[in-house]
Amino acid sequence: MHPTVPLLRFLGATETVTGSRFLVDTPRTRVLVECGLFQGLKALRLRNWEPFPVDPASIDAIVVSHAHVDHVGFAPGLVRLGFRGRIFATEGTASLCGIVLPDSGHLQEEAAAYANRKGYSKHAPALPLYTEEDAHRALDRFTRVPFGSPREAAPGVRVTLRPAGHILGSATVLVELDGPTRRTILFTGDLGRPTHPFLRPPAPLPEADMIVTESTYGDRRHEDAVSIQRFEEAIARTAARGGMVVIPCFAVDRTEVILLHLRRLIRAGRVPDLPVYVDSPLALSALDIYRDAIAKGDPEIRPEFKGDGDPFDPGQLKEARTAAESKAINEKRFPSVIISASGMATGGRVLHHLANRLPDHRNTIILAGFQAEGTRGRLLLDGARTIKMLGRYIPVRAEVVNVPAFSVHADREEILGWLRGAPREPGTAFVVHGEPAAAASLRDAIERDLGWAAAVPRYLEQVRLD
Ligand SMILES: [Zn+2]
């Protein structure tokens, strides 16, 4: 049933950083902006399994801002549930989804198989949320949209994607509704930083009646200089005591940013020239897509960014693609850096590196990104002395260092500075994609500093667009 007045419905990323899903629900059409997976706390992950709030077959189109799974990872799930429309995304996002979604499908199948082996599922047999094949069926539905060119996603609903400077292909999404209620809504997706080492800064925001903004770091400021110095010192100190550095890292973009920083520090002689292992098939595939974009002179890449040779090779880059190459790293005793996914240590190959390296005080774990509530990364950040992984309790004796400088999310001042550039005041700014304290803090700042009406929507809340 379509509503009698156009609505904006918040189906996810409300007071949490995952599960971005916003439905523009009009009397004639349904367009879903973002189609993310819920991650982190179990109560959130269970939402992936709840019946979708509207019949997926009734959704005309999906628009996604970028290729991170908390923004696009449920698209194969919706296809599995009957969605038959197009998925609009930029060229870079579609390319990255080509590796991210099948990988996610594979992980879902592995999780189901594991539950069946251990017999802990209530369902017999446990079914995956979706499969690698569903991911390929979702990929068949992608339509690539150039930056800055408006596209009719559904009758009377136009979308325009503009660079967001967060990861390759990332975009802000402007939705324009035609008809008796002409309305424009701007979704920030994840907003990047003006200081990204090789992506251009976010494009200025266009005029909009409503803004839906992320707030991951809505209550924080990135202290880059301090944080990069901490990174440098941690690596030098660990190498000096003969230890290994393990960096749990998001496969897409964060790996690239860290490799670039390591390359600069090693070339400047500020840290020793250590072997750097990238141990994640997904991160290595993403690295190839980034190398391609740079070689082709992609317009999102800063024109002044030219790497001589491979811009992502710090000197001794080692790519572990196979499981055997990954396991072989366990035997290494020479100080090295291991970069491996997943970024919040919720799964992936980084778990066996952590299980192997955490018990030795000479080693260091560097946390380089946002660590959501309920993840092992967050437990490490909060100083846990023992952590369960791979079915065992592991003592945490290694040093744990937090380096938020590698975040590719705008901080509080950067978000406010970008919003301040709005050509006119929006009716309301909705603050999403942040934990409760961060979202509330950004809402207060928008009200106080910008003088706009602002609100933190609740899960499944809906507001009228007319
Ligand atoms: Zn993102």
Short mmCIF file of C-alpha atoms and ligand atoms in Angstrom, two decimals:
data_model
loop_
_atom_site.label_atom_id
_atom_site.label_comp_id
_atom_site.label_asym_id
_atom_site.label_seq_id
_atom_site.Cartn_x
_atom_site.Cartn_y
_atom_site.Cartn_z
CA MET A 1 0.00 0.00 0.00
CA HIS A 2 1.37 3.36 -1.02
CA PRO A 3 0.84 6.24 1.44
CA THR A 4 -1.58 9.05 0.58
CA VAL A 5 1.12 11.71 1.15
CA PRO A 6 4.84 11.43 0.33
CA LEU A 7 6.88 10.18 3.27
CA LEU A 8 10.51 9.82 4.22
CA ARG A 9 10.87 6.63 6.26
CA PHE A 10 13.98 5.90 8.34
CA LEU A 11 14.49 2.13 8.03
CA GLY A 12 18.03 2.09 9.45
CA ALA A 13 21.17 3.97 10.60
CA THR A 14 19.07 5.61 13.33
CA GLU A 15 21.21 6.16 16.46
CA THR A 16 23.69 3.63 15.08
CA VAL A 17 26.38 3.68 12.39
CA THR A 18 25.18 0.75 10.30
CA GLY A 19 22.16 -0.37 8.29
CA SER A 20 21.67 2.82 6.24
CA ARG A 21 18.21 2.51 4.60
CA PHE A 22 15.92 5.46 3.82
CA LEU A 23 12.69 5.04 1.92
CA VAL A 24 11.19 7.86 -0.13
CA ASP A 25 7.62 6.56 -0.21
CA THR A 26 5.18 8.51 -2.38
CA PRO A 27 1.59 7.80 -3.51
CA ARG A 28 3.03 6.55 -6.83
CA THR A 29 6.58 5.35 -6.33
CA ARG A 30 9.03 3.91 -3.85
CA VAL A 31 12.74 4.70 -4.00
CA LEU A 32 15.08 3.27 -1.41
CA VAL A 33 18.15 5.42 -0.75
CA GLU A 34 20.90 3.12 0.58
CA CYS A 35 20.43 -0.55 1.28
CA GLY A 36 22.91 -1.33 4.04
CA LEU A 37 23.55 -4.26 6.34
CA PHE A 38 23.18 -3.86 10.08
CA GLN A 39 26.41 -4.82 11.86
CA GLY A 40 27.84 -4.80 15.40
CA LEU A 41 25.49 -5.48 18.34
CA LYS A 42 23.40 -8.63 18.04
CA ALA A 43 20.15 -6.71 18.48
CA LEU A 44 21.10 -4.70 15.39
CA ARG A 45 22.26 -7.69 13.34
CA LEU A 46 18.92 -9.38 13.98
CA ARG A 47 17.23 -6.52 12.11
CA ASN A 48 18.71 -7.92 8.89
CA TRP A 49 16.38 -10.89 9.40
CA GLU A 50 13.20 -9.00 10.26
CA PRO A 51 10.51 -8.82 7.54
CA PHE A 52 11.32 -5.81 5.36
CA PRO A 53 8.95 -2.93 6.31
CA VAL A 54 7.50 -2.80 2.76
CA ASP A 55 7.19 -5.51 0.13
CA PRO A 56 10.59 -5.47 -1.67
CA ALA A 57 8.77 -6.13 -4.97
CA SER A 58 6.97 -2.78 -4.52
CA ILE A 59 10.24 -0.80 -4.48
CA ASP A 60 10.84 0.80 -7.89
CA ALA A 61 14.54 1.60 -7.53
CA ILE A 62 17.47 1.69 -5.12
CA VAL A 63 20.13 4.43 -5.08
CA VAL A 64 23.36 3.78 -3.19
CA SER A 65 25.94 6.35 -2.09
CA HIS A 66 29.01 4.10 -1.98
CA ALA A 67 30.32 0.54 -1.81
CA HIS A 68 30.66 0.00 1.97
CA VAL A 69 28.43 -2.89 3.15
CA ASP A 70 26.64 -0.76 5.74
CA HIS A 71 25.29 1.22 2.75
CA VAL A 72 24.85 -1.43 0.04
CA GLY A 73 25.33 -4.84 1.69
CA PHE A 74 21.61 -5.66 1.89
CA ALA A 75 20.97 -5.19 -1.85
CA PRO A 76 21.42 -8.94 -2.57
CA GLY A 77 19.05 -9.64 0.34
CA LEU A 78 16.38 -7.43 -1.20
CA VAL A 79 16.83 -9.12 -4.58
CA ARG A 80 16.42 -12.46 -2.82
CA LEU A 81 13.17 -11.12 -1.31
CA GLY A 82 11.77 -10.07 -4.69
CA PHE A 83 13.15 -6.61 -5.55
CA ARG A 84 13.17 -6.31 -9.37
CA GLY A 85 14.08 -2.66 -10.04
CA ARG A 86 17.35 -0.97 -10.97
CA ILE A 87 20.14 -0.03 -8.55
CA PHE A 88 21.64 3.37 -9.36
CA ALA A 89 25.27 4.04 -8.41
CA THR A 90 28.40 5.73 -9.72
CA GLU A 91 30.97 3.95 -11.86
CA GLY A 92 33.43 3.57 -8.94
CA THR A 93 30.71 2.27 -6.61
CA ALA A 94 29.48 -0.26 -9.17
CA SER A 95 33.05 -1.50 -9.77
CA LEU A 96 33.76 -1.86 -6.06
CA CYS A 97 30.37 -3.54 -5.48
CA GLY A 98 31.51 -6.09 -8.06
CA ILE A 99 33.97 -7.40 -5.45
CA VAL A 100 32.32 -6.33 -2.17
CA LEU A 101 28.88 -7.93 -2.68
CA PRO A 102 30.02 -11.43 -3.80
CA ASP A 103 32.49 -11.40 -0.88
CA SER A 104 29.65 -10.52 1.49
CA GLY A 105 27.46 -13.29 0.00
CA HIS A 106 30.31 -15.74 0.50
CA LEU A 107 30.66 -14.66 4.17
CA GLN A 108 26.91 -15.11 4.71
CA GLU A 109 27.11 -18.64 3.30
CA GLU A 110 30.13 -19.43 5.49
CA ALA A 111 28.31 -18.16 8.59
CA ALA A 112 25.31 -20.39 7.83
CA ALA A 113 27.56 -23.42 7.19
CA TYR A 114 29.39 -22.77 10.46
CA ALA A 115 26.10 -22.55 12.39
CA ASN A 116 25.03 -25.84 10.84
CA ARG A 117 28.32 -27.57 11.75
CA LYS A 118 28.08 -26.34 15.34
CA GLY A 119 24.35 -27.04 15.48
CA TYR A 120 23.59 -23.72 17.21
CA SER A 121 20.98 -22.44 14.78
CA LYS A 122 17.31 -22.50 15.75
CA HIS A 123 16.57 -23.29 12.13
CA ALA A 124 17.59 -26.60 10.66
CA PRO A 125 19.39 -26.14 8.41
CA ALA A 126 20.48 -22.51 8.98
CA LEU A 127 20.04 -20.46 5.81
CA PRO A 128 22.34 -17.64 4.74
CA LEU A 129 20.90 -14.10 4.68
CA TYR A 130 21.82 -14.26 1.00
CA THR A 131 24.28 -16.09 -1.20
CA GLU A 132 27.12 -15.23 -3.55
CA GLU A 133 24.70 -16.01 -6.38
CA ASP A 134 22.17 -13.47 -5.00
CA ALA A 135 25.02 -10.94 -5.01
CA HIS A 136 25.61 -11.58 -8.71
CA ARG A 137 21.88 -11.20 -9.39
CA ALA A 138 21.99 -7.84 -7.58
CA LEU A 139 25.03 -6.78 -9.65
CA ASP A 140 23.00 -7.43 -12.84
CA ARG A 141 20.57 -4.73 -11.65
CA PHE A 142 23.17 -1.93 -11.39
CA THR A 143 22.88 1.14 -13.62
CA ARG A 144 26.01 3.30 -13.66
CA VAL A 145 25.33 7.04 -13.35
CA PRO A 146 27.98 9.71 -14.03
CA PHE A 147 28.61 12.32 -11.31
CA GLY A 148 26.49 15.45 -11.61
CA SER A 149 24.02 14.15 -14.18
CA PRO A 150 20.37 13.88 -13.03
CA ARG A 151 18.67 10.54 -13.67
CA GLU A 152 15.01 9.53 -13.42
CA ALA A 153 15.14 6.63 -10.92
CA ALA A 154 11.35 6.17 -10.99
CA PRO A 155 8.52 8.20 -12.53
CA GLY A 156 8.65 11.66 -10.94
CA VAL A 157 11.77 10.91 -8.86
CA ARG A 158 15.08 12.32 -10.09
CA VAL A 159 18.43 11.57 -8.46
CA THR A 160 21.78 13.31 -8.82
CA LEU A 161 25.05 11.94 -7.43
CA ARG A 162 27.92 14.30 -6.52
CA PRO A 163 31.40 13.40 -5.21
CA ALA A 164 31.50 12.86 -1.42
CA GLY A 165 35.29 12.37 -1.09
CA HIS A 166 34.89 9.36 1.25
CA ILE A 167 36.01 6.39 -0.89
CA LEU A 168 36.33 5.83 -4.64
CA GLY A 169 32.91 6.34 -6.24
CA SER A 170 31.33 7.75 -3.07
CA ALA A 171 28.53 10.25 -3.62
CA THR A 172 25.98 12.45 -1.95
CA VAL A 173 22.47 11.69 -3.21
CA LEU A 174 20.03 14.46 -4.15
CA VAL A 175 16.45 13.20 -4.59
CA GLU A 176 14.00 15.54 -6.35
CA LEU A 177 10.28 14.78 -6.26
CA ASP A 178 8.14 16.19 -9.06
CA GLY A 179 4.39 16.59 -8.95
CA PRO A 180 2.14 18.65 -6.67
CA THR A 181 4.70 18.48 -3.84
CA ARG A 182 8.03 19.41 -5.35
CA ARG A 183 10.57 18.49 -2.75
CA THR A 184 14.33 18.01 -2.68
CA ILE A 185 16.12 15.85 -0.12
CA LEU A 186 19.87 15.61 0.16
CA PHE A 187 21.48 12.49 1.67
CA THR A 188 25.15 12.90 2.58
CA GLY A 189 25.94 9.17 2.47
CA ASP A 190 29.29 9.03 4.25
CA LEU A 191 30.96 12.41 4.02
CA GLY A 192 34.68 12.39 3.30
CA ARG A 193 37.38 14.76 4.44
CA PRO A 194 38.97 17.66 2.62
CA THR A 195 42.31 16.13 3.64
CA HIS A 196 41.91 12.74 1.90
CA PRO A 197 45.39 11.97 0.51
CA PHE A 198 44.27 11.27 -3.05
CA LEU A 199 40.51 11.86 -3.44
CA ARG A 200 39.13 15.29 -4.23
CA PRO A 201 37.20 16.94 -1.38
CA PRO A 202 33.41 16.57 -1.17
CA ALA A 203 31.55 18.68 -3.76
CA PRO A 204 29.58 21.59 -2.24
CA LEU A 205 26.03 20.68 -1.26
CA PRO A 206 23.18 21.80 -3.52
CA GLU A 207 19.97 23.51 -2.46
CA ALA A 208 17.64 21.12 -0.63
CA ASP A 209 14.42 21.23 1.40
CA MET A 210 15.72 18.55 3.76
CA ILE A 211 19.15 17.18 4.57
CA VAL A 212 19.86 13.72 5.97
CA THR A 213 23.39 13.86 7.33
CA GLU A 214 25.72 11.25 8.74
CA SER A 215 27.26 11.84 12.19
CA THR A 216 29.81 9.04 12.73
CA TYR A 217 32.24 11.54 14.29
CA GLY A 218 29.54 14.09 15.17
CA ASP A 219 31.01 14.60 18.66
CA ARG A 220 34.70 14.39 17.83
CA ARG A 221 37.56 16.14 16.18
CA HIS A 222 40.29 14.21 14.34
CA GLU A 223 43.63 15.29 15.79
CA ASP A 224 45.56 14.32 12.68
CA ALA A 225 49.04 15.54 13.55
CA VAL A 226 49.00 13.94 17.03
CA SER A 227 47.48 10.77 15.70
CA ILE A 228 49.92 10.32 12.80
CA GLN A 229 52.81 10.88 15.19
CA ARG A 230 51.36 8.18 17.44
CA PHE A 231 51.21 5.84 14.42
CA GLU A 232 54.83 6.58 13.52
CA GLU A 233 56.08 6.11 17.08
CA ALA A 234 54.11 2.88 17.56
CA ILE A 235 55.66 1.31 14.46
CA ALA A 236 59.19 2.45 15.33
CA ARG A 237 58.82 1.23 18.96
CA THR A 238 57.41 -2.14 17.90
CA ALA A 239 60.17 -2.70 15.32
CA ALA A 240 62.80 -1.82 17.93
CA ARG A 241 61.53 -4.49 20.33
CA GLY A 242 61.30 -7.08 17.55
CA GLY A 243 57.49 -7.18 17.43
CA MET A 244 54.85 -7.28 14.74
CA VAL A 245 52.25 -4.61 14.00
CA VAL A 246 48.75 -5.86 13.16
CA ILE A 247 46.29 -3.36 11.67
CA PRO A 248 42.66 -4.57 11.39
CA CYS A 249 41.57 -2.56 8.41
CA PHE A 250 38.50 -1.91 6.27
CA ALA A 251 39.25 -3.50 2.93
CA VAL A 252 38.09 -0.60 0.79
CA ASP A 253 39.91 2.75 0.98
CA ARG A 254 41.39 2.47 4.48
CA THR A 255 43.98 -0.04 3.27
CA GLU A 256 44.96 2.40 0.51
CA VAL A 257 45.23 5.36 2.90
CA ILE A 258 47.38 3.41 5.37
CA LEU A 259 49.72 2.11 2.65
CA LEU A 260 50.21 5.70 1.43
CA HIS A 261 51.07 6.93 4.93
CA LEU A 262 53.47 4.04 5.47
CA ARG A 263 55.13 4.81 2.13
CA ARG A 264 55.63 8.46 3.12
CA LEU A 265 57.02 7.58 6.55
CA ILE A 266 59.36 4.90 5.18
CA ARG A 267 60.59 7.15 2.35
CA ALA A 268 61.24 9.95 4.83
CA GLY A 269 63.24 7.51 6.98
CA ARG A 270 60.91 8.07 9.94
CA VAL A 271 60.12 4.37 10.36
CA PRO A 272 62.25 1.39 9.30
CA ASP A 273 61.63 -0.16 5.88
CA LEU A 274 59.62 -3.19 7.07
CA PRO A 275 57.82 -5.81 5.01
CA VAL A 276 54.14 -4.81 4.78
CA TYR A 277 51.69 -7.69 4.27
CA VAL A 278 48.25 -6.99 2.88
CA ASP A 279 46.33 -10.10 3.83
CA SER A 280 42.78 -9.83 2.48
CA PRO A 281 41.67 -10.95 -0.98
CA LEU A 282 38.99 -8.24 -0.92
CA ALA A 283 41.47 -5.48 0.00
CA LEU A 284 43.83 -6.65 -2.76
CA SER A 285 41.04 -6.63 -5.37
CA ALA A 286 40.03 -3.14 -4.20
CA LEU A 287 43.67 -2.06 -4.44
CA ASP A 288 43.65 -3.11 -8.11
CA ILE A 289 40.49 -1.04 -8.76
CA TYR A 290 42.13 1.99 -7.11
CA ARG A 291 45.37 1.52 -9.11
CA ASP A 292 43.27 1.41 -12.27
CA ALA A 293 41.35 4.58 -11.40
CA ILE A 294 44.64 6.41 -10.74
CA ALA A 295 46.24 5.11 -13.95
CA LYS A 296 43.17 6.20 -15.95
CA GLY A 297 43.26 9.69 -14.38
CA ASP A 298 39.78 9.28 -12.87
CA PRO A 299 38.24 12.75 -12.20
CA GLU A 300 37.74 11.90 -8.51
CA ILE A 301 41.50 11.60 -8.00
CA ARG A 302 43.33 14.78 -7.00
CA PRO A 303 45.11 16.03 -10.11
CA GLU A 304 48.31 16.64 -8.13
CA PHE A 305 48.38 13.00 -6.97
CA LYS A 306 50.81 11.09 -9.04
CA GLY A 307 52.54 8.10 -7.55
CA ASP A 308 55.80 7.18 -9.22
CA GLY A 309 55.60 3.43 -9.70
CA ASP A 310 52.96 1.72 -7.58
CA PRO A 311 51.69 4.53 -5.31
CA PHE A 312 50.55 1.97 -2.72
CA ASP A 313 53.86 0.10 -2.32
CA PRO A 314 55.64 1.29 0.83
CA GLY A 315 58.83 -0.51 -0.33
CA GLN A 316 58.37 -4.16 0.60
CA LEU A 317 54.69 -4.76 -0.18
CA LYS A 318 53.69 -8.44 0.10
CA GLU A 319 50.28 -9.49 -1.18
CA ALA A 320 48.78 -12.56 0.51
CA ARG A 321 46.02 -13.74 -1.81
CA THR A 322 45.71 -17.45 -1.02
CA ALA A 323 44.88 -19.04 2.34
CA ALA A 324 48.33 -20.70 2.31
CA GLU A 325 50.04 -17.31 1.83
CA SER A 326 47.96 -15.95 4.71
CA LYS A 327 48.88 -18.83 7.06
CA ALA A 328 52.58 -18.51 6.13
CA ILE A 329 52.60 -15.04 7.74
CA ASN A 330 52.07 -16.76 11.13
CA GLU A 331 55.62 -18.13 10.92
CA LYS A 332 57.21 -14.69 10.33
CA ARG A 333 59.36 -13.48 13.20
CA PHE A 334 61.05 -10.48 11.55
CA PRO A 335 59.32 -7.17 12.50
CA SER A 336 56.63 -6.51 9.89
CA VAL A 337 53.31 -4.82 9.42
CA ILE A 338 50.22 -6.96 8.74
CA ILE A 339 47.18 -5.16 7.30
CA SER A 340 44.15 -7.42 7.25
CA ALA A 341 40.34 -7.26 7.24
CA SER A 342 37.85 -6.93 8.76
CA GLY A 343 38.27 -3.40 10.10
CA MET A 344 36.44 -3.94 13.39
CA ALA A 345 37.78 -7.50 13.84
CA THR A 346 34.31 -8.97 13.46
CA GLY A 347 35.57 -11.68 11.12
CA GLY A 348 37.98 -12.34 8.28
CA ARG A 349 41.66 -13.26 8.23
CA VAL A 350 42.63 -10.61 10.78
CA LEU A 351 41.19 -12.90 13.48
CA HIS A 352 43.92 -15.50 13.09
CA HIS A 353 46.59 -12.76 13.12
CA LEU A 354 45.10 -11.29 16.30
CA ALA A 355 44.80 -14.71 17.97
CA ASN A 356 48.43 -15.34 17.05
CA ARG A 357 49.90 -11.93 17.98
CA LEU A 358 47.80 -10.61 20.89
CA PRO A 359 49.43 -12.80 23.58
CA ASP A 360 52.96 -11.36 22.96
CA HIS A 361 53.76 -8.02 24.64
CA ARG A 362 56.28 -7.10 21.91
CA ASN A 363 53.51 -6.80 19.32
CA THR A 364 51.22 -3.86 18.65
CA ILE A 365 47.64 -3.69 17.38
CA ILE A 366 46.81 -0.42 15.64
CA LEU A 367 43.10 0.46 15.45
CA ALA A 368 42.76 2.67 12.41
CA GLY A 369 39.03 3.20 12.01
CA PHE A 370 35.72 3.60 13.77
CA GLN A 371 35.06 0.65 16.12
CA ALA A 372 31.33 0.14 16.57
CA GLU A 373 29.72 -1.04 19.81
CA GLY A 374 29.63 -4.82 20.10
CA THR A 375 32.73 -5.49 17.97
CA ARG A 376 36.07 -7.00 19.04
CA GLY A 377 37.74 -3.82 17.81
CA ARG A 378 35.72 -1.83 20.34
CA LEU A 379 36.62 -4.26 23.14
CA LEU A 380 40.33 -3.80 22.33
CA LEU A 381 39.89 -0.03 22.21
CA ASP A 382 38.18 -0.12 25.61
CA GLY A 383 41.09 -2.04 27.15
CA ALA A 384 39.77 -5.62 27.35
CA ARG A 385 42.40 -7.98 28.82
CA THR A 386 40.92 -11.14 27.31
CA ILE A 387 39.01 -11.53 24.06
CA LYS A 388 37.18 -14.51 22.62
CA MET A 389 37.91 -15.36 19.02
CA LEU A 390 37.91 -18.52 16.92
CA GLY A 391 36.31 -20.39 19.82
CA ARG A 392 39.09 -19.59 22.34
CA TYR A 393 39.83 -16.94 24.96
CA ILE A 394 42.97 -15.01 24.02
CA PRO A 395 44.96 -12.86 26.50
CA VAL A 396 45.61 -9.29 25.32
CA ARG A 397 49.27 -8.56 26.12
CA ALA A 398 50.14 -6.66 22.95
CA GLU A 399 50.09 -2.88 22.98
CA VAL A 400 46.87 -1.37 21.56
CA VAL A 401 47.14 2.01 19.83
CA ASN A 402 44.23 4.07 18.51
CA VAL A 403 44.92 6.10 15.36
CA PRO A 404 41.73 7.86 14.22
CA ALA A 405 43.69 10.02 11.72
CA PHE A 406 43.12 7.46 8.99
CA SER A 407 39.40 7.92 9.20
CA VAL A 408 37.84 8.79 5.86
CA HIS A 409 34.80 10.29 7.64
CA ALA A 410 34.50 14.02 8.19
CA ASP A 411 34.74 15.03 11.86
CA ARG A 412 32.31 17.37 13.63
CA GLU A 413 33.88 20.64 12.42
CA GLU A 414 34.30 19.29 8.89
CA ILE A 415 30.61 18.26 8.70
CA LEU A 416 29.47 21.63 10.09
CA GLY A 417 31.82 23.52 7.75
CA TRP A 418 30.44 21.63 4.76
CA LEU A 419 26.80 22.15 5.82
CA ARG A 420 27.49 25.86 6.33
CA GLY A 421 28.05 26.08 2.57
CA ALA A 422 24.36 25.28 1.89
CA PRO A 423 22.91 27.76 -0.63
CA ARG A 424 19.86 28.12 1.63
CA GLU A 425 18.61 26.85 4.97
CA PRO A 426 16.86 23.46 4.71
CA GLY A 427 13.51 22.92 6.44
CA THR A 428 15.01 20.23 8.65
CA ALA A 429 18.33 18.44 9.01
CA PHE A 430 17.97 14.80 10.07
CA VAL A 431 20.99 13.40 11.86
CA VAL A 432 21.61 9.71 11.19
CA HIS A 433 24.52 7.22 10.98
CA GLY A 434 26.00 7.95 14.42
CA GLU A 435 25.85 6.37 17.86
CA PRO A 436 23.38 8.20 20.17
CA ALA A 437 25.89 10.60 21.76
CA ALA A 438 27.48 11.55 18.42
CA ALA A 439 24.12 12.07 16.70
CA ALA A 440 22.71 14.16 19.58
CA SER A 441 25.85 16.26 19.75
CA LEU A 442 25.80 17.04 16.02
CA ARG A 443 22.07 17.83 16.17
CA ASP A 444 22.71 20.35 18.98
CA ALA A 445 25.56 21.93 17.02
CA ILE A 446 23.41 22.26 13.88
CA GLU A 447 20.67 23.97 15.92
CA ARG A 448 23.07 26.23 17.79
CA ASP A 449 25.77 27.04 15.21
CA LEU A 450 23.70 26.98 12.00
CA GLY A 451 20.33 27.93 13.47
CA TRP A 452 18.56 25.15 11.55
CA ALA A 453 15.83 22.82 12.78
CA ALA A 454 17.46 19.44 13.41
CA ALA A 455 16.30 16.04 14.67
CA VAL A 456 17.64 12.57 15.38
CA PRO A 457 15.04 10.19 13.91
CA ARG A 458 14.11 6.95 15.64
CA TYR A 459 14.15 3.50 14.03
CA LEU A 460 11.16 3.18 11.63
CA GLU A 461 10.12 6.79 12.20
CA GLN A 462 8.50 8.50 9.23
CA VAL A 463 8.05 12.17 8.35
CA ARG A 464 5.81 13.86 5.79
CA LEU A 465 7.46 15.36 2.78
CA ASP A 466 4.50 17.52 1.69
ZN ZN B 1 31.54 4.37 4.19
#
